[in-house]
mmCIF file of C-alpha atoms in Angstrom:
data_model
loop_
_atom_site.group_PDB
_atom_site.id
_atom_site.type_symbol
_atom_site.label_atom_id
_atom_site.label_comp_id
_atom_site.label_asym_id
_atom_site.label_seq_id
_atom_site.Cartn_x
_atom_site.Cartn_y
_atom_site.Cartn_z
ATOM 1 C CA MET P 111 63.567 119.609 -70.931
ATOM 2 C CA PRO P 112 67.012 120.629 -69.387
ATOM 3 C CA LYS P 113 67.947 124.009 -70.125
ATOM 4 C CA ALA P 114 66.432 124.941 -73.530
ATOM 5 C CA CYS P 115 63.074 124.988 -75.091
ATOM 6 C CA TRP P 116 61.899 121.561 -76.091
ATOM 7 C CA LEU P 117 61.314 122.368 -79.756
ATOM 8 C CA LEU P 118 64.030 120.898 -82.066
ATOM 9 C CA ALA P 119 64.366 118.541 -84.948
ATOM 10 C CA LEU P 120 66.558 115.465 -85.413
ATOM 11 C CA VAL P 121 69.126 116.851 -87.639
ATOM 12 C CA TRP P 122 72.663 116.012 -88.381
ATOM 13 C CA VAL P 123 75.361 118.405 -89.480
ATOM 14 C CA VAL P 124 77.084 117.656 -92.627
ATOM 15 C CA LEU P 125 80.578 118.440 -92.724
ATOM 16 C CA GLY P 126 82.245 117.458 -95.977
ATOM 17 C CA ASN P 127 84.189 114.300 -95.423
ATOM 18 C CA GLY P 128 83.421 114.800 -91.824
ATOM 19 C CA SER P 129 86.101 114.496 -89.355
ATOM 20 C CA VAL P 130 86.703 117.884 -88.088
ATOM 21 C CA ALA P 131 85.083 121.358 -87.622
ATOM 22 C CA GLN P 132 86.598 124.595 -87.134
ATOM 23 C CA ALA P 133 85.920 126.139 -83.717
ATOM 24 C CA GLN P 134 86.961 129.878 -84.052
ATOM 25 C CA GLY P 135 87.331 132.352 -81.298
ATOM 26 C CA THR P 136 84.322 134.502 -80.241
ATOM 27 C CA VAL P 137 84.516 137.777 -78.187
ATOM 28 C CA ALA P 138 81.435 138.064 -75.825
ATOM 29 C CA PRO P 139 80.399 140.642 -73.432
ATOM 30 C CA GLY P 140 80.301 139.933 -69.663
ATOM 31 C CA VAL P 141 77.539 140.676 -67.162
ATOM 32 C CA SER P 142 79.296 143.981 -66.644
ATOM 33 C CA GLY P 143 79.143 144.685 -70.322
ATOM 34 C CA LYS P 144 82.766 144.350 -70.694
ATOM 35 C CA ALA P 145 84.008 142.222 -73.553
ATOM 36 C CA LEU P 146 85.695 138.954 -72.795
ATOM 37 C CA ALA P 147 88.855 137.476 -74.556
ATOM 38 C CA ALA P 148 88.109 134.797 -77.191
ATOM 39 C CA PRO P 149 89.457 131.272 -76.942
ATOM 40 C CA VAL P 150 92.186 130.232 -79.403
ATOM 41 C CA ASN P 151 91.200 128.743 -82.802
ATOM 42 C CA LYS P 152 91.484 124.999 -82.963
ATOM 43 C CA ASP P 153 90.283 122.127 -85.212
ATOM 44 C CA CYS P 154 87.716 120.097 -83.326
ATOM 45 C CA PRO P 155 86.708 116.454 -83.729
ATOM 46 C CA VAL P 156 82.937 116.193 -84.225
ATOM 47 C CA ASN P 157 80.948 114.246 -81.782
ATOM 48 C CA SER P 158 78.123 112.738 -83.550
ATOM 49 C CA SER P 159 77.454 109.835 -81.175
ATOM 50 C CA ALA P 160 73.752 109.006 -80.295
ATOM 51 C CA PRO P 161 72.664 109.955 -76.758
ATOM 52 C CA ASN P 162 73.026 106.952 -74.386
ATOM 53 C CA ALA P 163 70.286 105.721 -72.021
ATOM 54 C CA ALA P 164 71.136 108.181 -69.169
ATOM 55 C CA GLU P 165 71.216 111.093 -71.585
ATOM 56 C CA THR P 166 67.878 110.125 -72.900
ATOM 57 C CA GLU P 167 66.505 109.993 -69.495
ATOM 58 C CA LEU P 168 67.746 113.495 -68.855
ATOM 59 C CA ASN P 169 66.564 114.802 -72.005
ATOM 60 C CA GLN P 170 63.018 113.313 -71.313
ATOM 61 C CA ARG P 171 63.066 115.135 -67.999
ATOM 62 C CA HIS P 172 63.310 111.954 -65.948
ATOM 63 C CA PHE P 173 65.814 113.476 -63.722
ATOM 64 C CA GLY P 174 66.019 111.132 -60.824
ATOM 65 C CA GLN P 175 66.533 108.149 -63.063
ATOM 66 C CA ALA P 176 69.159 109.984 -65.076
ATOM 67 C CA GLU P 177 71.131 110.778 -62.094
ATOM 68 C CA SER P 178 71.294 107.141 -60.998
ATOM 69 C CA LEU P 179 72.180 106.113 -64.481
ATOM 70 C CA PHE P 180 74.931 108.622 -64.670
ATOM 71 C CA ARG P 181 76.333 107.687 -61.204
ATOM 72 C CA GLU P 182 76.437 104.067 -62.488
ATOM 73 C CA LEU P 183 78.344 105.152 -65.371
ATOM 74 C CA LEU P 184 80.820 106.980 -63.271
ATOM 75 C CA LYS P 185 81.333 103.893 -61.146
ATOM 76 C CA LYS P 186 82.592 102.118 -64.348
ATOM 77 C CA SER P 187 84.311 105.156 -65.757
ATOM 78 C CA PRO P 188 85.363 107.588 -62.921
ATOM 79 C CA ASP P 189 87.192 109.880 -65.434
ATOM 80 C CA SER P 190 84.096 110.537 -67.556
ATOM 81 C CA ASP P 191 83.735 114.257 -67.649
ATOM 82 C CA ALA P 192 80.491 114.113 -69.574
ATOM 83 C CA ALA P 193 78.876 111.762 -67.004
ATOM 84 C CA HIS P 194 80.110 113.977 -64.148
ATOM 85 C CA GLU P 195 78.757 117.265 -65.606
ATOM 86 C CA ALA P 196 75.363 115.491 -66.382
ATOM 87 C CA VAL P 197 75.169 114.430 -62.724
ATOM 88 C CA VAL P 198 75.346 117.958 -61.744
ATOM 89 C CA ARG P 199 72.653 118.985 -64.245
ATOM 90 C CA ALA P 200 70.419 116.279 -63.030
ATOM 91 C CA LEU P 201 70.732 117.527 -59.442
ATOM 92 C CA ILE P 202 70.119 121.092 -60.443
ATOM 93 C CA GLU P 203 66.941 120.038 -62.444
ATOM 94 C CA GLN P 204 65.724 118.208 -59.297
ATOM 95 C CA ASP P 205 66.192 121.515 -57.302
ATOM 96 C CA LYS P 206 68.964 119.902 -55.368
ATOM 97 C CA VAL P 207 71.105 122.922 -55.950
ATOM 98 C CA THR P 208 73.130 122.748 -52.844
ATOM 99 C CA ASP P 209 74.194 119.211 -53.647
ATOM 100 C CA ALA P 210 74.928 120.170 -57.208
ATOM 101 C CA ALA P 211 77.123 122.886 -56.060
ATOM 102 C CA LYS P 212 78.920 120.653 -53.779
ATOM 103 C CA GLU P 213 79.384 118.093 -56.338
ATOM 104 C CA ALA P 214 80.880 120.560 -58.911
ATOM 105 C CA GLU P 215 83.198 122.406 -56.456
ATOM 106 C CA SER P 216 84.502 118.993 -55.106
ATOM 107 C CA TRP P 217 85.076 117.846 -58.728
ATOM 108 C CA ALA P 218 86.747 121.139 -59.709
ATOM 109 C CA ALA P 219 89.000 120.978 -56.782
ATOM 110 C CA ALA P 220 90.120 117.497 -57.605
ATOM 111 C CA ALA P 221 90.567 118.218 -61.315
ATOM 112 C CA PRO P 222 91.348 122.010 -61.566
ATOM 113 C CA SER P 223 92.267 121.671 -65.215
ATOM 114 C CA SER P 224 88.811 119.891 -66.390
ATOM 115 C CA SER P 225 87.085 122.160 -68.593
ATOM 116 C CA MET P 226 83.729 120.236 -68.096
ATOM 117 C CA ALA P 227 84.168 120.735 -64.292
ATOM 118 C CA MET P 228 84.436 124.473 -64.803
ATOM 119 C CA VAL P 229 81.150 124.171 -66.869
ATOM 120 C CA ALA P 230 79.543 122.217 -63.969
ATOM 121 C CA VAL P 231 80.558 124.956 -61.483
ATOM 122 C CA GLY P 232 79.311 127.689 -63.682
ATOM 123 C CA GLU P 233 75.928 125.815 -64.041
ATOM 124 C CA ALA P 234 75.658 125.569 -60.225
ATOM 125 C CA ARG P 235 76.644 129.189 -59.666
ATOM 126 C CA LEU P 236 74.128 130.300 -62.237
ATOM 127 C CA ARG P 237 71.212 128.488 -60.496
ATOM 128 C CA GLN P 238 72.516 129.908 -57.258
ATOM 129 C CA GLY P 239 71.848 133.443 -58.778
ATOM 130 C CA ASP P 240 75.506 134.462 -59.524
ATOM 131 C CA PRO P 241 75.576 134.930 -63.170
ATOM 132 C CA ARG P 242 78.755 136.934 -63.029
ATOM 133 C CA SER P 243 80.681 133.997 -61.509
ATOM 134 C CA ALA P 244 79.056 131.505 -63.979
ATOM 135 C CA LEU P 245 80.082 133.516 -66.773
ATOM 136 C CA ALA P 246 83.681 133.468 -65.535
ATOM 137 C CA GLN P 247 83.606 129.716 -65.366
ATOM 138 C CA TYR P 248 82.353 129.310 -68.795
ATOM 139 C CA GLN P 249 84.934 131.534 -70.244
ATOM 140 C CA LYS P 250 87.684 129.622 -68.434
ATOM 141 C CA ALA P 251 86.255 126.337 -69.743
ATOM 142 C CA MET P 252 86.307 127.623 -73.323
ATOM 143 C CA HIS P 253 89.940 128.526 -72.973
ATOM 144 C CA ALA P 254 90.851 125.387 -71.256
ATOM 145 C CA ASP P 255 89.100 123.323 -74.107
ATOM 146 C CA PRO P 256 88.264 125.359 -77.269
ATOM 147 C CA CYS P 257 86.398 122.199 -78.366
ATOM 148 C CA ASN P 258 84.111 122.020 -75.351
ATOM 149 C CA ALA P 259 80.631 122.364 -76.980
ATOM 150 C CA ARG P 260 78.679 122.441 -73.557
ATOM 151 C CA ALA P 261 80.961 125.436 -72.610
ATOM 152 C CA TYR P 262 79.891 127.329 -75.699
ATOM 153 C CA PHE P 263 76.263 126.409 -75.132
ATOM 154 C CA GLU P 264 76.146 127.567 -71.655
ATOM 155 C CA PHE P 265 77.961 130.751 -72.469
ATOM 156 C CA ALA P 266 75.435 131.360 -75.184
ATOM 157 C CA GLU P 267 72.381 130.591 -72.769
ATOM 158 C CA LEU P 268 73.684 133.265 -70.417
ATOM 159 C CA GLY P 269 74.411 135.742 -73.285
ATOM 160 C CA GLY P 270 70.882 135.277 -74.444
ATOM 161 C CA LEU P 271 69.614 136.207 -70.981
ATOM 162 C CA GLU P 272 71.675 139.267 -71.100
ATOM 163 C CA GLY P 273 70.216 140.294 -74.358
ATOM 164 C CA PHE P 274 73.231 139.689 -76.588
ATOM 165 C CA HIS P 275 71.298 137.371 -78.977
ATOM 166 C CA ALA P 276 73.659 137.722 -81.944
ATOM 167 C CA THR P 277 76.544 136.592 -79.946
ATOM 168 C CA ALA P 278 74.360 133.701 -78.434
ATOM 169 C CA LYS P 279 73.521 132.641 -81.820
ATOM 170 C CA ARG P 280 77.130 132.403 -83.046
ATOM 171 C CA LEU P 281 78.136 130.586 -80.091
ATOM 172 C CA ILE P 282 75.184 127.923 -80.563
ATOM 173 C CA GLU P 283 76.197 127.446 -84.109
ATOM 174 C CA LYS P 284 79.734 126.870 -82.994
ATOM 175 C CA ALA P 285 78.562 124.400 -80.371
ATOM 176 C CA TYR P 286 76.316 122.608 -82.857
ATOM 177 C CA THR P 287 79.163 122.211 -85.289
ATOM 178 C CA VAL P 288 81.310 120.413 -82.527
ATOM 179 C CA HIS P 289 78.477 118.309 -81.148
ATOM 180 C CA PRO P 290 75.321 118.210 -83.184
ATOM 181 C CA THR P 291 73.692 115.335 -81.355
ATOM 182 C CA ASP P 292 73.697 116.982 -77.945
ATOM 183 C CA ASN P 293 69.979 117.458 -77.332
ATOM 184 C CA ASP P 294 70.215 120.915 -75.591
ATOM 185 C CA ILE P 295 72.434 122.114 -78.371
ATOM 186 C CA GLN P 296 70.147 120.864 -81.162
ATOM 187 C CA VAL P 297 67.117 122.404 -79.518
ATOM 188 C CA ALA P 298 69.059 125.903 -79.297
ATOM 189 C CA TRP P 299 70.417 125.527 -82.881
ATOM 190 C CA ILE P 300 67.002 124.928 -84.297
ATOM 191 C CA ALA P 301 65.585 127.949 -82.599
ATOM 192 C CA THR P 302 68.102 130.154 -84.631
ATOM 193 C CA ARG P 303 66.632 128.785 -87.954
ATOM 194 C CA PRO P 304 64.333 130.592 -90.439
ATOM 195 C CA ARG P 305 60.797 129.958 -89.525
ATOM 196 C CA LYS P 306 59.868 127.591 -92.403
ATOM 197 C CA GLU P 307 63.015 125.436 -91.752
ATOM 198 C CA ARG P 308 62.434 125.585 -87.954
ATOM 199 C CA LEU P 309 58.861 124.381 -88.203
ATOM 200 C CA ALA P 310 59.799 121.613 -90.537
ATOM 201 C CA GLN P 311 62.685 120.357 -88.079
ATOM 202 C CA TRP P 312 60.461 120.461 -85.213
ATOM 203 C CA ALA P 313 57.760 118.521 -87.112
ATOM 204 C CA ASP P 314 60.381 115.791 -87.847
ATOM 205 C CA TYR P 315 61.538 115.729 -84.313
ATOM 206 C CA ALA P 316 57.912 115.415 -82.967
ATOM 207 C CA GLU P 317 57.579 112.329 -85.241
ATOM 208 C CA HIS P 318 60.974 110.589 -84.913
ATOM 209 C CA SER P 319 63.053 111.769 -82.018
ATOM 210 C CA ALA P 320 63.448 109.440 -78.764
ATOM 211 C CA GLN P 321 64.661 112.546 -76.829
ATOM 212 C CA ILE P 322 61.349 113.755 -75.813
ATOM 213 C CA SER P 323 58.667 112.723 -73.415
ATOM 214 C CA ASP P 324 55.307 111.728 -74.384
ATOM 215 C CA GLU P 325 53.885 114.824 -72.806
ATOM 216 C CA ASP P 326 56.275 117.170 -74.549
ATOM 217 C CA ARG P 327 55.608 115.283 -77.910
ATOM 218 C CA ALA P 328 52.033 115.976 -77.605
ATOM 219 C CA ASN P 329 52.446 119.588 -76.690
ATOM 220 C CA LEU P 330 54.839 120.029 -79.568
ATOM 221 C CA LYS P 331 52.396 118.659 -81.928
ATOM 222 C CA ARG P 332 49.559 120.888 -80.685
ATOM 223 C CA PHE P 333 52.117 123.889 -81.078
ATOM 224 C CA LEU P 334 52.702 123.059 -84.483
ATOM 225 C CA GLN P 335 49.096 122.735 -85.447
ATOM 226 C CA LYS P 336 48.441 126.211 -84.147
ATOM 227 C CA GLN P 337 51.686 127.500 -85.982
ATOM 228 C CA SER P 338 50.203 126.254 -89.208
ATOM 229 C CA LEU P 339 47.359 128.748 -88.907
ATOM 230 C CA ASP P 340 49.727 131.698 -88.752
ATOM 231 C CA HIS P 341 51.903 133.617 -91.378
ATOM 232 C CA ALA P 342 54.252 131.299 -93.128
ATOM 233 C CA SER P 343 57.361 133.395 -93.005
ATOM 234 C CA ASP P 344 59.500 135.475 -90.557
ATOM 235 C CA CYS P 345 58.792 139.129 -90.180
ATOM 236 C CA ARG P 346 61.292 141.332 -92.097
ATOM 237 C CA ALA P 347 61.880 144.984 -92.594
ATOM 238 C CA ALA P 348 60.691 145.888 -96.085
ATOM 239 C CA ALA P 349 63.234 146.708 -98.654
ATOM 240 C CA ASN P 350 62.159 150.320 -98.799
ATOM 241 C CA SER P 351 62.157 150.663 -94.974
ATOM 242 C CA PRO P 352 63.967 153.886 -93.670
ATOM 243 C CA LEU P 353 67.412 153.166 -92.382
ATOM 244 C CA VAL P 354 66.719 155.589 -89.460
ATOM 245 C CA ALA P 355 63.484 155.919 -87.766
ATOM 246 C CA ALA P 356 62.426 158.240 -84.818
ATOM 247 C CA VAL P 357 59.957 156.836 -82.574
ATOM 248 C CA PRO P 358 58.451 159.424 -80.209
ATOM 249 C CA ILE P 359 58.454 158.399 -76.538
ATOM 250 C CA VAL P 360 55.556 159.817 -74.512
ATOM 251 C CA PRO P 361 54.876 160.056 -70.609
ATOM 252 C CA VAL P 362 52.506 157.529 -69.083
ATOM 253 C CA MET P 363 50.678 159.384 -66.264
ATOM 254 C CA ASP P 364 48.599 158.352 -63.215
ATOM 255 C CA GLY P 365 46.281 161.239 -63.020
ATOM 256 C CA PRO P 366 47.160 164.753 -64.263
ATOM 257 C CA THR P 367 50.462 165.297 -62.315
ATOM 258 C CA ARG P 368 51.997 161.949 -61.260
ATOM 259 C CA PHE P 369 54.434 160.522 -63.948
ATOM 260 C CA VAL P 370 54.715 156.539 -63.912
ATOM 261 C CA ALA P 371 56.896 155.738 -66.956
ATOM 262 C CA TRP P 372 57.620 156.384 -70.583
ATOM 263 C CA GLY P 373 55.529 154.704 -73.232
ATOM 264 C CA LEU P 374 54.746 154.485 -76.853
ATOM 265 C CA ASP P 375 51.521 155.351 -78.809
ATOM 266 C CA VAL P 376 50.558 152.510 -81.047
ATOM 267 C CA GLN P 377 47.514 151.271 -82.980
ATOM 268 C CA PHE P 378 45.842 147.914 -82.808
ATOM 269 C CA ASN P 379 43.150 147.464 -85.601
ATOM 270 C CA GLY P 380 43.055 151.035 -86.094
ATOM 271 C CA GLN P 381 42.473 151.910 -82.317
ATOM 272 C CA ARG P 382 45.217 153.939 -80.469
ATOM 273 C CA ARG P 383 46.636 152.743 -77.303
ATOM 274 C CA ARG P 384 49.543 153.905 -75.021
ATOM 275 C CA LEU P 385 51.990 151.028 -74.025
ATOM 276 C CA GLN P 386 54.324 151.455 -71.087
ATOM 277 C CA ILE P 387 57.909 150.676 -72.052
ATOM 278 C CA ASP P 388 59.562 147.623 -70.235
ATOM 279 C CA THR P 389 63.117 147.123 -71.435
ATOM 280 C CA GLY P 390 63.045 143.626 -69.655
ATOM 281 C CA ALA P 391 59.978 142.384 -71.404
ATOM 282 C CA SER P 392 60.013 139.753 -74.009
ATOM 283 C CA GLY P 393 56.609 140.783 -75.607
ATOM 284 C CA ILE P 394 53.545 142.933 -75.559
ATOM 285 C CA THR P 395 51.016 142.570 -72.683
ATOM 286 C CA ILE P 396 47.629 144.094 -72.884
ATOM 287 C CA SER P 397 44.634 143.505 -70.548
ATOM 288 C CA ARG P 398 41.712 141.341 -71.479
ATOM 289 C CA VAL P 399 39.422 144.349 -71.558
ATOM 290 C CA ALA P 400 41.724 146.196 -73.886
ATOM 291 C CA ALA P 401 42.026 143.132 -76.342
ATOM 292 C CA ASP P 402 38.331 142.756 -76.336
ATOM 293 C CA GLY P 403 37.748 146.346 -77.016
ATOM 294 C CA MET P 404 40.156 146.157 -80.023
ATOM 295 C CA GLY P 405 38.737 142.890 -81.450
ATOM 296 C CA ILE P 406 42.067 140.917 -80.671
ATOM 297 C CA GLN P 407 41.210 137.212 -80.522
ATOM 298 C CA GLY P 408 43.468 134.850 -78.294
ATOM 299 C CA GLN P 409 44.948 131.704 -79.769
ATOM 300 C CA ASN P 410 46.802 130.238 -76.687
ATOM 301 C CA ALA P 411 46.174 130.208 -72.986
ATOM 302 C CA SER P 412 48.940 130.942 -70.502
ATOM 303 C CA SER P 413 49.300 132.595 -67.109
ATOM 304 C CA MET P 414 51.587 135.081 -65.676
ATOM 305 C CA GLY P 415 52.077 136.537 -62.168
ATOM 306 C CA GLY P 416 54.160 139.216 -60.182
ATOM 307 C CA HIS P 417 54.361 141.325 -57.011
ATOM 308 C CA TRP P 418 53.503 144.905 -56.716
ATOM 309 C CA ARG P 419 55.779 146.941 -54.326
#
């Protein structure tokens, strides 16, 4: 699916008597690590409209069909910011990045005050490998329209890539409050929920949502079946855990004299191993030989690659 992971539930936000939600300012760090100013506070109308046919095609990853439908919508409603931004996304998902950038830049030049045009430019620049410029566009979009849920969502996506997960979570929650039926935003919001709620929402989504392809629906159900075999709650620090912990870092050597990296000594099933520290890694990677030697059994199959230099 576009952007976010495909796991989500079909959920609707409940906002009292329901007409507005509060979109408050957020300070988020930039790519350089420097904090960015927050958009102003504003009461925002809640968009709870169901996805249209074009949006459903995009959500189901039928990107060519989605592009065609959105262009038809633009012929009927040339001022539709949502349709215009979705065309840019559909182009990006088809790897037509140059076309997407031209579309976004042309739109932004014709409508320099359009918050959604700024979002589209940011999406194209991020795909072109310029996250700093993308971040600036998302920030401009939030200031131009503090009720632009896609701007909050895109900002959060980039914040997550930078490792600012708490900020990203707050922005996703803000985006979901404003536009709970945007599929990408729903997916990202569900990912922030506690495990029990998250799995329940995904199970509901797998059964009832029209915003998922048959292939992804089958994959989701297989994933949920495997998750039912694992622990039933999120991992949390124990109440008596120390507030401060010192973890000794040890050298990883290639032979007796050649230093390679820093590492940590850990135990799996009572057996000691030294793991190399990789600040960009999202998990722990061990070799098949090491896993077999420590009695670790696999549950899922995947592949990974890279280049040695």
